[in-house]
XYZ file of C-alpha atoms in Angstrom:
291
model
C -106.140 46.764 79.381
C -109.805 46.068 79.820
C -110.544 48.189 76.532
C -107.912 46.922 74.321
C -109.099 43.204 75.298
C -112.749 44.355 74.769
C -111.559 45.600 70.999
C -109.987 42.326 70.220
C -113.057 40.335 71.456
C -115.256 42.916 69.408
C -113.083 41.648 66.198
C -113.253 37.996 67.060
C -116.875 38.351 67.690
C -117.697 38.820 63.952
C -115.855 35.738 62.872
C -113.916 35.506 59.768
C -110.569 35.679 61.605
C -107.399 34.219 60.536
C -104.635 33.652 63.434
C -101.222 34.086 62.888
C -99.126 32.706 65.439
C -95.217 32.803 66.523
C -92.920 31.383 69.136
C -94.531 33.337 71.900
C -97.671 31.237 72.044
C -95.431 27.799 72.826
C -93.619 29.386 75.800
C -95.956 28.203 78.324
C -95.555 24.505 76.868
C -91.730 24.956 77.817
C -90.468 26.236 74.454
C -88.694 29.369 74.661
C -88.976 31.824 71.871
C -86.147 33.759 70.075
C -86.991 37.380 71.118
C -89.585 37.661 73.807
C -89.315 37.632 77.648
C -87.856 34.025 77.400
C -85.909 34.733 74.214
C -82.829 32.847 73.287
C -81.668 35.050 70.053
C -78.972 36.650 72.163
C -77.236 33.222 73.006
C -78.340 30.948 70.357
C -77.790 31.331 66.315
C -80.173 29.298 64.633
C -78.763 26.824 61.952
C -78.735 28.370 58.402
C -79.762 26.329 55.236
C -76.488 27.339 53.846
C -74.381 25.952 56.782
C -76.456 22.599 57.031
C -76.081 21.870 53.202
C -72.450 22.992 52.881
C -70.552 21.969 56.037
C -70.578 18.424 57.233
C -69.327 19.519 60.619
C -72.172 21.947 61.030
C -74.691 19.147 59.729
C -73.331 16.687 62.398
C -73.629 19.518 65.331
C -77.180 20.136 64.185
C -78.049 16.452 64.415
C -76.574 15.483 67.576
C -78.104 18.600 69.263
C -81.512 18.111 67.516
C -81.657 14.421 68.154
C -81.813 15.455 72.044
C -83.762 18.483 71.656
C -86.487 17.122 69.325
C -87.622 14.692 72.404
C -88.481 17.585 74.615
C -90.716 19.150 71.793
C -92.246 15.599 71.075
C -93.243 15.702 74.620
C -94.395 19.123 74.728
C -98.157 19.539 75.238
C -100.518 22.290 74.069
C -100.990 24.956 76.791
C -104.023 27.025 77.629
C -103.269 29.510 74.816
C -103.525 26.821 72.174
C -106.615 25.348 73.695
C -108.240 28.711 73.518
C -107.421 29.293 69.905
C -109.017 25.617 69.030
C -111.997 26.483 71.097
C -112.473 29.740 69.168
C -112.179 27.871 65.610
C -114.552 25.171 66.903
C -116.938 28.018 67.612
C -116.680 29.240 63.956
C -114.983 32.587 64.974
C -111.456 31.687 63.636
C -111.299 30.365 60.076
C -107.760 29.121 60.012
C -104.470 29.329 61.535
C -100.973 30.144 59.911
C -98.343 29.308 62.631
C -94.835 30.000 62.281
C -94.086 27.372 64.865
C -92.589 23.965 64.058
C -94.006 22.145 67.191
C -97.395 20.966 66.150
C -98.802 22.222 69.169
C -101.846 23.839 67.355
C -102.878 20.576 65.615
C -102.303 18.866 68.884
C -104.855 21.107 70.499
C -107.455 20.413 68.124
C -107.035 23.159 65.674
C -107.980 22.674 62.143
C -106.923 23.708 59.364
C -103.587 24.782 60.407
C -101.059 25.996 57.871
C -97.478 25.495 59.180
C -95.681 28.275 57.420
C -92.225 26.953 58.298
C -92.982 23.213 58.410
C -92.765 20.857 61.256
C -90.073 18.955 63.088
C -92.379 15.739 63.025
C -91.074 15.007 59.497
C -87.624 14.575 57.694
C -87.217 14.892 53.927
C -84.137 13.603 51.994
C -82.703 16.634 49.935
C -81.497 14.053 47.264
C -84.538 11.730 46.437
C -87.304 13.675 48.133
C -88.374 10.815 50.449
C -90.410 12.048 53.487
C -90.290 10.229 56.666
C -91.680 10.413 60.381
C -89.149 12.050 62.801
C -89.880 8.913 65.059
C -88.465 6.642 62.584
C -85.421 8.721 62.216
C -84.979 8.796 65.954
C -85.064 5.014 66.073
C -82.074 4.751 63.557
C -80.170 7.659 65.309
C -80.489 5.656 68.619
C -79.201 2.612 66.816
C -76.265 4.543 65.137
C -75.215 6.126 68.357
C -75.970 3.683 71.533
C -75.298 5.464 74.722
C -75.383 8.796 73.394
C -77.205 11.199 76.001
C -76.607 14.480 77.558
C -78.495 16.522 80.016
C -80.814 19.173 78.213
C -80.829 22.456 80.338
C -83.246 24.148 77.575
C -84.465 23.670 74.129
C -84.634 26.271 71.478
C -87.806 27.003 69.265
C -86.026 25.100 66.352
C -85.629 21.924 68.530
C -81.984 22.464 68.838
C -80.169 22.386 72.139
C -76.580 23.434 73.449
C -74.118 20.706 73.307
C -70.283 20.563 74.303
C -68.220 19.953 71.142
C -66.800 16.734 72.594
C -70.096 15.319 72.771
C -71.043 16.477 69.337
C -67.597 14.812 67.855
C -68.782 11.319 68.880
C -72.276 11.530 67.182
C -73.061 9.767 64.076
C -75.596 11.036 61.775
C -77.295 8.653 59.248
C -78.210 9.221 55.584
C -81.516 8.612 53.758
C -82.820 4.911 54.056
C -84.329 4.767 50.701
C -81.494 6.186 48.452
C -78.693 5.187 50.993
C -76.612 8.454 50.351
C -79.038 11.091 50.298
C -78.768 14.020 53.049
C -81.684 14.117 55.379
C -83.053 17.448 56.795
C -85.888 18.210 59.086
C -89.030 19.219 56.956
C -88.770 22.633 58.293
C -87.552 25.981 56.757
C -84.125 26.886 57.974
C -82.925 30.620 58.392
C -81.875 31.453 54.748
C -84.192 29.105 53.164
C -87.333 30.043 51.254
C -90.856 29.075 52.251
C -92.372 26.856 49.365
C -94.047 29.387 47.005
C -97.392 27.528 47.072
C -97.535 27.723 51.012
C -97.166 31.572 50.927
C -99.596 31.926 48.226
C -102.275 29.761 50.225
C -101.496 32.039 53.216
C -102.053 35.215 51.374
C -105.354 33.750 49.966
C -106.315 33.162 53.648
C -105.490 36.553 54.829
C -107.306 38.362 52.025
C -110.533 36.451 52.485
C -110.304 37.254 56.339
C -112.548 39.772 58.011
C -109.731 40.332 60.402
C -106.173 39.095 61.173
C -105.208 38.068 64.999
C -101.476 37.913 65.598
C -100.244 35.869 68.739
C -96.869 35.844 70.222
C -94.953 36.900 67.251
C -92.655 39.961 67.230
C -92.909 39.941 63.469
C -89.206 40.654 63.303
C -88.873 38.659 60.154
C -90.618 39.385 56.777
C -91.844 35.583 56.522
C -94.767 36.357 58.836
C -94.791 40.204 58.881
C -95.794 40.066 54.847
C -99.366 38.818 56.019
C -99.698 41.541 58.430
C -98.732 44.297 55.711
C -100.969 42.639 53.264
C -103.877 42.513 55.524
C -103.240 46.407 56.321
C -102.989 47.385 52.640
C -106.346 45.674 52.125
C -108.079 47.400 55.045
C -108.398 44.490 57.037
C -108.323 44.934 60.632
C -105.125 43.512 62.446
C -104.992 42.708 66.331
C -101.637 42.010 67.637
C -101.395 40.211 71.293
C -97.586 39.990 72.466
C -95.373 40.634 75.227
C -93.292 43.492 74.085
C -93.126 45.403 70.965
C -93.514 43.947 67.258
C -92.246 45.219 63.929
C -96.129 45.086 62.934
C -97.251 47.514 65.647
C -97.694 50.379 62.990
C -100.128 48.140 61.184
C -102.276 47.168 64.311
C -105.804 48.400 64.456
C -105.510 47.058 68.508
C -102.507 46.023 70.433
C -102.336 44.027 73.613
C -98.974 43.862 75.514
C -99.829 40.897 77.800
C -99.127 37.182 78.429
C -101.100 35.096 75.987
C -101.836 32.434 78.615
C -104.089 35.009 80.456
C -105.596 37.014 77.358
C -106.653 33.944 75.343
C -108.608 31.856 77.758
C -110.321 35.100 78.620
C -111.188 35.677 75.257
C -112.537 32.156 74.581
C -114.385 32.230 77.657
C -116.272 35.494 76.886
C -117.130 34.365 73.310
C -117.512 30.586 73.804
C -118.930 30.065 77.357
C -120.642 26.972 76.326
C -117.899 25.349 74.042
C -116.280 22.160 75.188
C -112.444 22.478 76.140
C -110.251 21.798 73.456
C -107.561 18.823 74.037
C -104.665 20.172 76.022
C -102.220 18.774 78.891
C -101.557 15.093 79.142
C -104.559 14.322 76.833
C -102.947 16.562 74.131
C -99.924 14.727 74.455
C -101.592 11.640 73.912
C -103.304 12.961 70.983
C -99.754 13.989 69.343
C -98.732 10.115 69.539
């Protein structure tokens, strides 16, 4: 283990690193991943774009469940792993972060720039008129439209969804776009079956191709959405380091592979490489930063 962490530290020490992060980085913040040790994939089917746009019942179910789950994500604070990435970035070792997560925790920890590959739950977009509003504003409108609607949330899923009985879903009332009055509202995130905006993908490819190394954190790389950047790096001869609990579909492209909890590995790397750097925002302070 020490030798592999040494190898990751060696890659980071040269700078020019692009981080690609996945849901495994946010598990210590109370948000489970889909496929890792806390994975929910076996019991939870994420909403697809086709179901959301084509089935009013599915859309009602999503908004009822997400209305409760989003509050949990909104209260989540960056963990030590997010803070360590921000420290490495502030020290000039990490050039940019590409995240598959939609929880906003990298930005809350102080990282910049951050490319949110799959969007962010903090915003809502109208599929008809294109109006984009803050999720907090939608939360206010949904509270007004559903007085007294509440439920006990046992666990929140990575996409902000929760499990909710059908009887409670049936009495939930979604709302339409406030600007055009009839438009369908959708969280500004990429659902399963939906395409990531081409300009965003191109920007990520550009970051990877200019990188000296790519560091994958907490992603199983199961879907091509993130794995394509690892494949591109390997084809370009750019070293790839993967830190994740359990195997990934990118292991064959990795120069170095660490199977260990990120909450231990990342702070150790940050302490080695940035011993005098100030701590990035975390915990309660970071929650305040998120608003």
